[in-house]
Amino acid sequence: TRENLRTLMDEINRGEDTLNPWIREGLAAARQVGPTDYEMANFGTGFYRRNFAKIFDNHDALLTPSANGEAPKGLEGATLGQFNSFWTWMYGPALNIPAFLGPAGMPLGVTLVGRQGEDAKLLATARWVERALGALPIRLD
């Protein structure tokens, strides 16, 4: 998104060619989105953020997958953070817990998401989840 361009501006200015290929691909795609399209895409964002926040009226956190599989063995296999982009868009804190090991022995994580402004509460919830999972990571063979 265009936010990525703003967020990574320092890194881009220091040398975009040093960034991971998947980040460079995302930046190239973001450059194709014009200001008008960007504003239209963000129209109504406040509505969604307010309604998303209501989830936390009855829940401390959401537990979601961090990715569609275990981590790749090298950076070459890494992909964009499709599973995390929505949480960024909602302005809520999110953190990853490497909870399991996949068939290749690489970590497979879960993401905990909390209400905007409640970072400390999310960290406390994460400590609880880690204790509940026991000795990490759990092998999923």
Short mmCIF file of C-alpha atoms in Angstrom, two decimals, residues 15-63:
data_model
loop_
_atom_site.label_atom_id
_atom_site.label_comp_id
_atom_site.label_asym_id
_atom_site.label_seq_id
_atom_site.Cartn_x
_atom_site.Cartn_y
_atom_site.Cartn_z
CA GLY A 15 19.15 1.78 -1.06
CA GLU A 16 16.00 0.07 -2.20
CA ASP A 17 18.10 -2.61 -3.88
CA THR A 18 19.15 -3.85 -0.41
CA LEU A 19 15.56 -4.70 0.54
CA ASN A 20 14.16 -8.22 0.20
CA PRO A 21 12.72 -8.97 -3.26
CA TRP A 22 9.18 -9.38 -1.91
CA ILE A 23 9.36 -5.97 -0.24
CA ARG A 24 10.56 -4.41 -3.51
CA GLU A 25 7.65 -6.09 -5.34
CA GLY A 26 5.21 -4.67 -2.82
CA LEU A 27 6.69 -1.20 -3.18
CA ALA A 28 6.42 -1.42 -6.97
CA ALA A 29 2.74 -2.34 -6.64
CA ALA A 30 2.16 0.51 -4.18
CA ARG A 31 3.63 2.97 -6.68
CA GLN A 32 0.91 1.98 -9.13
CA VAL A 33 -1.85 3.19 -6.78
CA GLY A 34 -2.65 6.84 -7.43
CA PRO A 35 -3.75 9.28 -4.72
CA THR A 36 -7.40 9.21 -5.80
CA ASP A 37 -7.56 5.41 -5.80
CA TYR A 38 -5.83 5.39 -2.44
CA GLU A 39 -8.36 7.79 -0.91
CA MET A 40 -11.27 5.81 -2.34
CA ALA A 41 -9.86 2.58 -0.93
CA ASN A 42 -9.61 4.16 2.50
CA PHE A 43 -13.11 5.63 2.41
CA GLY A 44 -15.03 4.20 5.32
CA THR A 45 -11.94 2.93 7.13
CA GLY A 46 -13.07 4.62 10.36
CA PHE A 47 -16.34 2.71 10.22
CA TYR A 48 -14.52 -0.62 9.95
CA ARG A 49 -12.06 0.26 12.70
CA ARG A 50 -14.84 1.25 15.12
CA ASN A 51 -16.76 -1.95 14.43
CA PHE A 52 -13.67 -4.11 14.65
CA ALA A 53 -12.90 -2.60 18.06
CA LYS A 54 -16.27 -3.85 19.33
CA ILE A 55 -14.93 -7.41 19.17
CA PHE A 56 -12.76 -6.57 22.16
CA ASP A 57 -15.75 -5.59 24.27
CA ASN A 58 -16.15 -9.32 24.96
CA HIS A 59 -12.73 -10.74 24.11
CA ASP A 60 -9.19 -9.98 25.27
CA ALA A 61 -7.60 -10.90 21.94
CA LEU A 62 -8.04 -12.70 18.64
CA LEU A 63 -5.88 -15.70 17.80
#
